[in-house]
PDB file of C-alpha atoms in Angstrom:
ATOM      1  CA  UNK A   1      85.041 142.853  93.612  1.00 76.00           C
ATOM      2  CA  UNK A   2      86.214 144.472  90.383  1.00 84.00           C
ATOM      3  CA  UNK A   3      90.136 144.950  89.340  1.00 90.00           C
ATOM      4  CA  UNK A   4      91.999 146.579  86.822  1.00 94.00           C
ATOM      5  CA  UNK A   5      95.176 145.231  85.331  1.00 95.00           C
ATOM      6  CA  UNK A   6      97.744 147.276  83.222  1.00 95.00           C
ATOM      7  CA  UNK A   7     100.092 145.150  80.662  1.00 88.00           C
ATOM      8  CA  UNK A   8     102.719 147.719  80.925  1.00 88.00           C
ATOM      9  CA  UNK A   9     104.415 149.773  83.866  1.00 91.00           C
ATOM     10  CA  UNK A  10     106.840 151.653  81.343  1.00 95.00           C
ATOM     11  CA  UNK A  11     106.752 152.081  77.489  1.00 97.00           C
ATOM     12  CA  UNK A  12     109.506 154.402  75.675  1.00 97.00           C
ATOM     13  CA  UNK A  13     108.430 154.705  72.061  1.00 97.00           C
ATOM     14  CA  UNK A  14     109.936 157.090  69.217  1.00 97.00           C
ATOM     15  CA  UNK A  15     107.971 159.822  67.740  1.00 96.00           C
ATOM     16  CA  UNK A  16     105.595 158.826  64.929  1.00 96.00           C
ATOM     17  CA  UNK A  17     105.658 155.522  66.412  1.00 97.00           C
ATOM     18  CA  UNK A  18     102.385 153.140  67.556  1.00 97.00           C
ATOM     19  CA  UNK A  19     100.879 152.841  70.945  1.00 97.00           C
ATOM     20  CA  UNK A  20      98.814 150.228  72.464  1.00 97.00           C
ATOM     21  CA  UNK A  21      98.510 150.003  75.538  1.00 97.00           C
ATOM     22  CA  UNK A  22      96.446 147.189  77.219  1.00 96.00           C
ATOM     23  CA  UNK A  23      93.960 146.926  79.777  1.00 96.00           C
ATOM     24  CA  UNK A  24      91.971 143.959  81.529  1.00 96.00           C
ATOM     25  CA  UNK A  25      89.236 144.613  84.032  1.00 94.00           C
ATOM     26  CA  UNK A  26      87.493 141.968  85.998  1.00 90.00           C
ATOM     27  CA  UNK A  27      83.418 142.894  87.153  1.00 83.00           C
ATOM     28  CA  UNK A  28      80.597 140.367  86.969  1.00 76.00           C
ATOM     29  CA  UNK A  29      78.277 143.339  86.212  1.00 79.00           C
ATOM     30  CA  UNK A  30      77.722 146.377  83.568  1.00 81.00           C
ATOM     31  CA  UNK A  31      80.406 148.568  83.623  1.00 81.00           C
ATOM     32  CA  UNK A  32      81.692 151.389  82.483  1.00 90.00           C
ATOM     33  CA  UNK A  33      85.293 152.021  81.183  1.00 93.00           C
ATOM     34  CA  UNK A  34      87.648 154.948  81.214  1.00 94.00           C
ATOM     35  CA  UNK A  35      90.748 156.143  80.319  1.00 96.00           C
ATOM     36  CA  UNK A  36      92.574 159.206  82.173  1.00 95.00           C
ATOM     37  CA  UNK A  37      96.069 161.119  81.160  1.00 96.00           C
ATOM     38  CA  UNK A  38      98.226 162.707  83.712  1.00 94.00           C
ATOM     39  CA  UNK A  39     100.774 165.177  81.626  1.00 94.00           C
ATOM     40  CA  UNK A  40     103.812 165.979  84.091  1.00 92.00           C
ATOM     41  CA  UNK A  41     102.533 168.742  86.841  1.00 88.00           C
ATOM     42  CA  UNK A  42      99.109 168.815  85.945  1.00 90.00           C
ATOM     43  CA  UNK A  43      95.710 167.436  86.683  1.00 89.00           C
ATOM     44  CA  UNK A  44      94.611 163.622  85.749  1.00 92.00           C
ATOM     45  CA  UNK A  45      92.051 164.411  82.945  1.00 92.00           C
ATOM     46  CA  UNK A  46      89.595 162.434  81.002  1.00 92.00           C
ATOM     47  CA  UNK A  47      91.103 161.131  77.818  1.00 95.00           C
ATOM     48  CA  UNK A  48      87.994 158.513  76.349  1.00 95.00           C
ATOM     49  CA  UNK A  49      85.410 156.462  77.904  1.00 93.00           C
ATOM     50  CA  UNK A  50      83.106 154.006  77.042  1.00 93.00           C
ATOM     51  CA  UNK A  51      79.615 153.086  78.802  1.00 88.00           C
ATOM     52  CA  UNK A  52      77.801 151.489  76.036  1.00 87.00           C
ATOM     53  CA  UNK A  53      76.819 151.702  71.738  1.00 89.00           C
ATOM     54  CA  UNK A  54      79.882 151.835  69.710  1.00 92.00           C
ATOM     55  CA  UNK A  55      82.723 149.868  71.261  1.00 93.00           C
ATOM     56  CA  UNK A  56      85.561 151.763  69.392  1.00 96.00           C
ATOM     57  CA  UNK A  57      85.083 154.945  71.091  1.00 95.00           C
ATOM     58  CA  UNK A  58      87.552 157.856  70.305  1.00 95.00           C
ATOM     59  CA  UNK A  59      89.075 160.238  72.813  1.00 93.00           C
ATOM     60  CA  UNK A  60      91.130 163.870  73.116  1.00 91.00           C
ATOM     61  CA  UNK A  61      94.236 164.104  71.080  1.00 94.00           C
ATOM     62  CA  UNK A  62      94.084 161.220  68.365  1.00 95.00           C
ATOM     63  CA  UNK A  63      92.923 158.540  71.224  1.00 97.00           C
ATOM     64  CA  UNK A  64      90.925 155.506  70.576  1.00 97.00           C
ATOM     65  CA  UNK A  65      89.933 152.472  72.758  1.00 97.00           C
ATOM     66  CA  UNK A  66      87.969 149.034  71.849  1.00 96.00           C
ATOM     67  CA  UNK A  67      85.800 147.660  74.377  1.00 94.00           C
ATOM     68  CA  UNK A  68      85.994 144.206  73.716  1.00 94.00           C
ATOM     69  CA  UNK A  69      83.902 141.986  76.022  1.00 90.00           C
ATOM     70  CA  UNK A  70      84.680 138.718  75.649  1.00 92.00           C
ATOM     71  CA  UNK A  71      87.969 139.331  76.935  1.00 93.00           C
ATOM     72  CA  UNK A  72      87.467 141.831  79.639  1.00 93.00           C
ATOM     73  CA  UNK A  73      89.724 144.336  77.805  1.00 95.00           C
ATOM     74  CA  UNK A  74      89.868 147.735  76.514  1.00 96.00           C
ATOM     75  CA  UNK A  75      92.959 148.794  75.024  1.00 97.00           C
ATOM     76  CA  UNK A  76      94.308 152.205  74.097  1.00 97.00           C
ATOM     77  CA  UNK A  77      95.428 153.254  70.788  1.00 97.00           C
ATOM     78  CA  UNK A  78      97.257 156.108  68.831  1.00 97.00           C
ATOM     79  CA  UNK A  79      98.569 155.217  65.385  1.00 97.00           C
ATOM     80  CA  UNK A  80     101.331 157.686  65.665  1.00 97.00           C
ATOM     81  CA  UNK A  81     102.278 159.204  69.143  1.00 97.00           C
ATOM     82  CA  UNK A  82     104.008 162.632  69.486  1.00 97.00           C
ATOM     83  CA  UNK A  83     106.606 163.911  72.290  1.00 96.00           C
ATOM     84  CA  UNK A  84     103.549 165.729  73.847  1.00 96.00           C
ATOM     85  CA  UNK A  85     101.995 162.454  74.920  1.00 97.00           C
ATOM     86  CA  UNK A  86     104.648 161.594  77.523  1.00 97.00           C
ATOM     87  CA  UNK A  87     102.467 161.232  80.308  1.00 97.00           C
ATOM     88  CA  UNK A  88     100.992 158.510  82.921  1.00 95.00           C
ATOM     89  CA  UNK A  89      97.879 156.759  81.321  1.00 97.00           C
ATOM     90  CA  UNK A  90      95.520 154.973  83.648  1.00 96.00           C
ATOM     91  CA  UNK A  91      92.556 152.604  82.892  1.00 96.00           C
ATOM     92  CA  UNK A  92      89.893 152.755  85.225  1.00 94.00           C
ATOM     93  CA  UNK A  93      85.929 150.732  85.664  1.00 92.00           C
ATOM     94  CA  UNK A  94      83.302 151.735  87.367  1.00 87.00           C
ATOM     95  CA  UNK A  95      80.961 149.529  88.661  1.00 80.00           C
ATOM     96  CA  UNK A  96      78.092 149.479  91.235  1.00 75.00           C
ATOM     97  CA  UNK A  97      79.229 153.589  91.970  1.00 73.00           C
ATOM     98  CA  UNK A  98      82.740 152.199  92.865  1.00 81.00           C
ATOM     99  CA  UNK A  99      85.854 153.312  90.606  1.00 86.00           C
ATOM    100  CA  UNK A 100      88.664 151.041  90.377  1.00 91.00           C
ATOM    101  CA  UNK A 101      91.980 152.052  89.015  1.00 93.00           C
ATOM    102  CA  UNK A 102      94.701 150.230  87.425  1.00 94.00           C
ATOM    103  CA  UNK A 103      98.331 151.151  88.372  1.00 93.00           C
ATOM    104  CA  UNK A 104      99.194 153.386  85.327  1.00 94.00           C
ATOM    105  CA  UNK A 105     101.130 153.140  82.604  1.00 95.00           C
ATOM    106  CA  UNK A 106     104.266 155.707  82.553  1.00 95.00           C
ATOM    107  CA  UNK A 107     104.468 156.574  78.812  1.00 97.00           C
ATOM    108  CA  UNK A 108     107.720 158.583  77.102  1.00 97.00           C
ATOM    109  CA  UNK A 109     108.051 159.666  73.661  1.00 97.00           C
ATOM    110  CA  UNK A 110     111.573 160.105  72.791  1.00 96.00           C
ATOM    111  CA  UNK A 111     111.802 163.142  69.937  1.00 90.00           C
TER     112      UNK A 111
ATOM    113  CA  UNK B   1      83.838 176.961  85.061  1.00 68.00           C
ATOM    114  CA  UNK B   2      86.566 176.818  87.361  1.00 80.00           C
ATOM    115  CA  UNK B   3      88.153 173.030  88.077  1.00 93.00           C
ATOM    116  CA  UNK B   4      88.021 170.881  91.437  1.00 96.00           C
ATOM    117  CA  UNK B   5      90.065 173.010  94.475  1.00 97.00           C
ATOM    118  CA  UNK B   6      91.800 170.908  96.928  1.00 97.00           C
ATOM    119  CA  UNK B   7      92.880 172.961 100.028  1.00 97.00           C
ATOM    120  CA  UNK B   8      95.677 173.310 101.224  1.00 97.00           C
ATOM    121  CA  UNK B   9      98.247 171.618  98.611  1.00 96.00           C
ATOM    122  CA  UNK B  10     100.922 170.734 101.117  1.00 97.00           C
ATOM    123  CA  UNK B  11     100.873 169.657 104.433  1.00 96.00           C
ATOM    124  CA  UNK B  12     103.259 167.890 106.661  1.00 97.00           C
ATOM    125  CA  UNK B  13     102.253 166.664 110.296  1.00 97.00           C
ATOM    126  CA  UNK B  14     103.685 164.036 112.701  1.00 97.00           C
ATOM    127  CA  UNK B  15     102.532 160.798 113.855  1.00 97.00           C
ATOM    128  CA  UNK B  16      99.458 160.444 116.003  1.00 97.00           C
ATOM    129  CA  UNK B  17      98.000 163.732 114.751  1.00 97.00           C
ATOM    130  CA  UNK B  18      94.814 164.121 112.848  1.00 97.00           C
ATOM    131  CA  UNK B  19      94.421 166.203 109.569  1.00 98.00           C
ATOM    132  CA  UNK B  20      91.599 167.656 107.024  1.00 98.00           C
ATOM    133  CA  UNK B  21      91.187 168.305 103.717  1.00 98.00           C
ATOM    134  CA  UNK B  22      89.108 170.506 101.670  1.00 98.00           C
ATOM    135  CA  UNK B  23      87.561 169.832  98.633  1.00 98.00           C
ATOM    136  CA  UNK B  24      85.688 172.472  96.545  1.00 97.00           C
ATOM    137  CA  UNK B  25      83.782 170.272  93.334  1.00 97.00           C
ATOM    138  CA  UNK B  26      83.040 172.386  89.808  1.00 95.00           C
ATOM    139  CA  UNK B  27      79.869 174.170  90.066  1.00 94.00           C
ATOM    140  CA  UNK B  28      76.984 171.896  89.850  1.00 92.00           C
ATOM    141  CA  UNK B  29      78.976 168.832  90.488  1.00 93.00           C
ATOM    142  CA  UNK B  30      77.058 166.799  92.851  1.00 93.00           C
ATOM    143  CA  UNK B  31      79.047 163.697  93.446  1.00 93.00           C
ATOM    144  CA  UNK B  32      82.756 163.931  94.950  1.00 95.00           C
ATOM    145  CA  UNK B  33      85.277 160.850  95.710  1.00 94.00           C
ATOM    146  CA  UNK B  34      88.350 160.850  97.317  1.00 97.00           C
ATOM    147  CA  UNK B  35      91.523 158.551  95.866  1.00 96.00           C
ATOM    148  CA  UNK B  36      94.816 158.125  97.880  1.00 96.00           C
ATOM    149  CA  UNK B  37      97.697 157.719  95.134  1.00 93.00           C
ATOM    150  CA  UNK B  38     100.640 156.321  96.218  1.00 91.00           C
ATOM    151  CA  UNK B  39     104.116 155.044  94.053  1.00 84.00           C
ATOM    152  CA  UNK B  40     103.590 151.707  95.207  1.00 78.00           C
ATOM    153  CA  UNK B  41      99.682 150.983  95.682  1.00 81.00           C
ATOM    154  CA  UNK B  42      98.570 153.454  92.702  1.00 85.00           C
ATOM    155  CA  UNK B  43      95.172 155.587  93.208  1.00 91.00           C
ATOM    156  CA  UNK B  44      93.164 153.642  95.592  1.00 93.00           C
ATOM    157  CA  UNK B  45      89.227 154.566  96.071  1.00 92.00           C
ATOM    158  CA  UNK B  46      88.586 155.687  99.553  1.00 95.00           C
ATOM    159  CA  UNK B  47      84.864 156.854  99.318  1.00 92.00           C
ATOM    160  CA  UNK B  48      82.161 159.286  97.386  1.00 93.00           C
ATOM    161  CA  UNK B  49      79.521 160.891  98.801  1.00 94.00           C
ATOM    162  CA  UNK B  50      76.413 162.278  96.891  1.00 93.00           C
ATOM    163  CA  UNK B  51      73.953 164.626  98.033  1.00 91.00           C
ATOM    164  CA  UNK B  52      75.769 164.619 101.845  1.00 94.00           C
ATOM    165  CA  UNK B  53      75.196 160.718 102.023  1.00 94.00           C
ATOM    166  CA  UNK B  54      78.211 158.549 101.831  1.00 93.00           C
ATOM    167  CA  UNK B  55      77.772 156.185  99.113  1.00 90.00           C
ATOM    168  CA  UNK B  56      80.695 153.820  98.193  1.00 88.00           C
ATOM    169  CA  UNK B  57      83.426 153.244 100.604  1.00 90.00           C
ATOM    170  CA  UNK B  58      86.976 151.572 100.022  1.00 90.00           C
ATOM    171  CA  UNK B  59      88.884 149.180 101.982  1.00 90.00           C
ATOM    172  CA  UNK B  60      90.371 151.721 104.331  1.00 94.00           C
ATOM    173  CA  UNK B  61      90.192 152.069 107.952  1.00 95.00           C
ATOM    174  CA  UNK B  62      88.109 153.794 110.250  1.00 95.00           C
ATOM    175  CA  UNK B  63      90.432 156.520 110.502  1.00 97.00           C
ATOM    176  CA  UNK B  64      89.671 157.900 107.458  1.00 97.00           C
ATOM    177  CA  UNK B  65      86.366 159.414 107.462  1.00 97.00           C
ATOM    178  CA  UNK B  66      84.641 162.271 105.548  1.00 97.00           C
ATOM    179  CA  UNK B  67      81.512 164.409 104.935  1.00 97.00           C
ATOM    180  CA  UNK B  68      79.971 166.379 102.607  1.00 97.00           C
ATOM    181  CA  UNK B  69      77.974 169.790 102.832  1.00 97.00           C
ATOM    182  CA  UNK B  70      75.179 171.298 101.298  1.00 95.00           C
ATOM    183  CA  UNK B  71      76.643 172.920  98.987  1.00 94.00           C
ATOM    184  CA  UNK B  72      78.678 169.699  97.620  1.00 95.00           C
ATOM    185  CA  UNK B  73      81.880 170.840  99.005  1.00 97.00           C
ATOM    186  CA  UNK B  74      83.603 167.940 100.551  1.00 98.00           C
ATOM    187  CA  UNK B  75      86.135 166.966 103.386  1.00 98.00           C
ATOM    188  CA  UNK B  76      88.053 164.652 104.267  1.00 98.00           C
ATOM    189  CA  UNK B  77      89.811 163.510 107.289  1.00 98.00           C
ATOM    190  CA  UNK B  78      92.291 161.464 108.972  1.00 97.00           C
ATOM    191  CA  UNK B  79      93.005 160.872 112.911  1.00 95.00           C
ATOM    192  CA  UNK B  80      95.875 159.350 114.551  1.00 96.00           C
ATOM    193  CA  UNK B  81      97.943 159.643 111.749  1.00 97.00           C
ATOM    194  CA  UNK B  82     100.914 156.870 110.337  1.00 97.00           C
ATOM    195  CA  UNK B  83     103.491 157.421 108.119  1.00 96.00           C
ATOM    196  CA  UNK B  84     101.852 155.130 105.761  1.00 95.00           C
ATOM    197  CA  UNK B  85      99.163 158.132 105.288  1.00 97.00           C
ATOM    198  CA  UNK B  86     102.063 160.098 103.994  1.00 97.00           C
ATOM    199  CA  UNK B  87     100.276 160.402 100.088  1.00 97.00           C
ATOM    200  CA  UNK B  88      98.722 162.532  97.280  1.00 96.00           C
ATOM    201  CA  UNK B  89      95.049 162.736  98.010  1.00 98.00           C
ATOM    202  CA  UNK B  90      92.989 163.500  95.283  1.00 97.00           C
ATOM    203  CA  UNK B  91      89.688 164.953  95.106  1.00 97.00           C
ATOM    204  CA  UNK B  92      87.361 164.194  91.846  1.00 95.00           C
ATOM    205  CA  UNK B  93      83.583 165.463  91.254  1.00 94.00           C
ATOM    206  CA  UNK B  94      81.063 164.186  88.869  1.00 91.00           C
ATOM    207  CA  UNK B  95      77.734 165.700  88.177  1.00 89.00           C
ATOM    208  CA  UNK B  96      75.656 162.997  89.601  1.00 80.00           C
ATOM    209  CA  UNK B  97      76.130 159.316  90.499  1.00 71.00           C
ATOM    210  CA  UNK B  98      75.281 157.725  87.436  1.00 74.00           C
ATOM    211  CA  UNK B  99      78.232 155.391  87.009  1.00 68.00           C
ATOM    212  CA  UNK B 100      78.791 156.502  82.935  1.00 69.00           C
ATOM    213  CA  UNK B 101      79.648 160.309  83.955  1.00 79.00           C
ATOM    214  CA  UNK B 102      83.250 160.954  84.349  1.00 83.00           C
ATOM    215  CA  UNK B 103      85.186 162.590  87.482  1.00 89.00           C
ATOM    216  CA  UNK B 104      86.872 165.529  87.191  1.00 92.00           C
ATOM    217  CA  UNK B 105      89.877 165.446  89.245  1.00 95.00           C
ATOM    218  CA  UNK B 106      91.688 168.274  91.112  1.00 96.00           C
ATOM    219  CA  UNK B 107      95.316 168.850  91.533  1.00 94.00           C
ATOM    220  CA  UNK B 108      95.299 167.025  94.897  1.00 96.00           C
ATOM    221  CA  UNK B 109      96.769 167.583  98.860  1.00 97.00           C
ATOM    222  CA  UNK B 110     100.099 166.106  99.073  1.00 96.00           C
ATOM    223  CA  UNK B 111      99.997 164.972 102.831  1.00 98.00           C
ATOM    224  CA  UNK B 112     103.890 163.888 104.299  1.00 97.00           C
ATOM    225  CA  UNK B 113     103.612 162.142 107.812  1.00 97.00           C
ATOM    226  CA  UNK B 114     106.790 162.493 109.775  1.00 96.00           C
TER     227      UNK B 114
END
């Protein structure tokens, strides 16, 4: 069975400000990793994914993520976040044509 | 290309009854999955089906069953309804099954169970 663990439920940062926000999957088998953005009202939306090559892979709107395999993880990254990116970030693995989801990560930037 | 369409957007039924939802994917989307997102059990996998074959299911009961057409459009439904089933289900289509391609997800059918 495969699982997806989020560090952080909530994270209030200050404009300009880092982000990292951490993931940990657990799959005995190739997978492929994902990141997804849900802005308040709309649509969850691709923001980066990885499936294989490069493991710093970069995403929509100054996104990055490092697949790092030794430790099952692939964290997000922005080096300096803006208000706009208030929003709930999820990490997600697919494996074997089953997608697993992690429980979000509620993200505000204070202006 | 217009998005993933999720008829209707709203619905509110009572225990015991049965429901369906409607899921259109993005033109020449072939693959379409169904989450239930909840506050306190996050977006849970309930199944995808590809080419009218069901081919992943989640840990969910019987009740919850679903098809898909010819034309890739997609439903979903629920009989004998709990309050428990009282959720945003979300629709998401993908252009095939190959595991790298990502979903596309529509706004969703918030369901309340009275």
């Amino acid at each position: 069975a495969q699982s997806v663990s989020q560090h952080n439920h909530h994270v209030i940062l200050s404009e300009a400000a880092s982000l990292e926000l951490g993931c940990n999957y657990s799959y005995g088998g190739t997978v492929n990793l994902f990141w997804y953005v849900q802005y308040p009202g709309q649509h969850l939306q691709l923001l980066l994914k990885y499936f294989s090559g490069d493991p710093l892979v970069k995403g929509i709107k100054g996104f990055e993520a490092e697949f790092i395999k030794s430790k099952f993880s692939f964290n997000l990254r922005k080096p300096s976040v803006q208000w706009s990116d208030t929003a709930e970030y999820f990490c997600a693995v697919k494996g074997a044509g089953k997608s697993t989801f992690g429980d979000g990560t509620t993200l505000t930037v204070k202006p | 290309k217009a998005g993933v369409t999720q008829t209707p957007r709203y619905l509110i039924k009572t225990r015991g009854q049965q429901v369906t939802l409607s899921c259109s994917p993005i033109s020449g989307h072939r693959s379409v999955s169904w989450y239930q997102q909840t506050p306190g059990q996050g977006l849970q996998f309930l199944f995808e089906y590809f080419s009218e074959t069901q081919r992943n299911k989640g840990n969910f009961p019987g009740r919850f069953s679903g098809r898909q057409f010819s034309n890739s459009r997609s439903e979903m439904n629920v009989s004998t309804l709990e309050l428990g089933d009282s959720a945003l289900y979300l629709c998401a289509s993908s252009l095939n099954d190959r595991t790298y391609n990502e979903q596309f997800f529509g706004p969703g059918t918030r369901l309340t169970v009275l």
